[in-house]
Amino acid sequence: MANYRELLARVKEEIQEISSPAAQELLSSADAPLVVDVREQDEWEEGHIPRALHVPRGWLEARIEGLVPDKTRPLLIYCSGGSRSAFAAKALGEMGYEEAVNLAGGFTDWKRNGFEVTIPRVLSSEQRARYSRHLLIPEVGEDGQQRLLDARVLLVGAGGLGSPASLYLAAAGVGTLGIIDADVVDESNLQRQIIHATDRLGEPKVLSAKRTIEALNPDVRVRPYEERLTSDNVDRILGEGWDVIVDGADNFPTRYLVNDASIWHGIPVVHGSIFRFEGQVTVFSPGAGPCYRCLFPQPPPPELAPSCAEGGVLGVLPGIIGSLQANEALKLILDRGDSLAGRLLLFDALGTTLDEVTVRRDPYCPVCGDTPTITEYVDYVEFCNAPVGRR
Ligand SMILES: [Zn+2]
């Protein structure tokens, strides 16, 4: 029966070791080994050797073959002082890894020599708890959550569609939300615009939305734009840099403006629209599918547009369509799944049916076509004075 020190001494005789300076030199050479860090999560988070693979000692045998299938690949194993990694190197040798070398003195000696260290970006314990259901999904995970936290989404309108879209994006941890809306909260909004509340009547919608979002998730920074989107301010606002635009505008002038600007700024737009019991969602992704003008090159003449008094919408409908918009925005940020680019989704609330129509980029499109005829912003006439996001 051997005690720990005897066991360690015996293991060290059976494995290869290398000093920090020799390892540093080897790592900058052409045949650099793969560095494997076998410490615990909290040790890893405090800093590690650059480009190291992290596999805690307790999981090493179970996970290493999945991560490093090639057993001829040279490995440099380290822990904090060189003991845990000695046992790890021995185990790897027994598993058939031909060259598992232990870093003598471990990470402590590496740092003492002043060699390069990477401090990983990590979620705080509060974020770990808040986003735990995202962290459990491999398609999101910690990397995806960091992407969401770094992401910037611009919402056009804080109304029916903007309410659910911004609430779900905020809950998901999208770090920056820009919200454009010049309107104030009106009693007739509250039947569907769930980001606002009765005690906010008369308050600018962007400020009401900011209050609700910041109460929901302190990780989210809201950039309110209490103005109507026009050809004068569109370049300034879009120029602040956005990953995705969620268009919840209910009027043609804004919709065309958002479309043209998004193409010229190269920002994908998640488009949503609603009318009575019907909703539509799609993604306009510059360079990767059609734009709004590919479908509708010009707005209808004012005399043919539906009068705003005939409007009206079932209160839950924007909740469904706005949530679908949030879903598309999250997928675009995470670069997962199939976006709705090239597909127009049609929802009928009365029949509870979803239909899909294929839409293609039009080479004769006046804005994104091969020979564009529209190269400057057009301010279309407002049909019935409905402010952005009124619906
Ligand atoms: Zn187009």
Coordinates of N, CA and C and ligand atoms in Angstrom, one line a residue, residues 259 263 289-295 361-362 365-369, ligand 1:
N259 N -36.4 49.6 -45.0 CA -35.9 48.6 -46.0 C -34.7 49.2 -46.8
I263 N -30.5 48.0 -46.4 CA -29.7 47.5 -47.5 C -28.4 48.3 -47.6
G289 N -31.0 37.3 -49.8 CA -32.4 37.0 -50.0 C -33.1 38.3 -50.5
P290 N -34.4 38.2 -50.7 CA -35.1 39.4 -51.2 C -35.2 40.5 -50.1
C291 N -35.6 41.7 -50.6 CA -35.9 42.8 -49.7 C -37.4 43.1 -49.8
Y292 N -37.9 44.0 -49.0 CA -39.3 44.4 -49.0 C -39.7 44.9 -50.4
R293 N -38.8 45.6 -51.1 CA -39.2 46.1 -52.4 C -39.2 45.0 -53.5
C294 N -38.5 43.9 -53.2 CA -38.6 42.8 -54.2 C -40.0 42.3 -54.2
L295 N -40.7 42.4 -53.0 CA -42.1 41.9 -52.9 C -43.0 43.0 -53.3
R361 N -35.3 37.1 -54.4 CA -34.8 38.4 -54.7 C -35.1 38.7 -56.2
D362 N -35.6 39.9 -56.4 CA -35.9 40.3 -57.8 C -34.7 41.0 -58.4
C365 N -35.4 44.6 -58.8 CA -35.8 45.3 -57.7 C -35.1 46.7 -57.7
P366 N -35.9 47.8 -57.4 CA -35.4 49.2 -57.6 C -34.3 49.5 -56.6
V367 N -34.2 48.7 -55.5 CA -33.1 49.0 -54.5 C -32.0 47.9 -54.4
C368 N -32.4 46.6 -54.4 CA -31.4 45.6 -54.2 C -31.1 44.9 -55.5
G369 N -31.8 45.3 -56.6 CA -31.6 44.6 -57.9 C -30.2 44.9 -58.5
Ligands
ZN1 ZN -35.1 44.1 -53.3

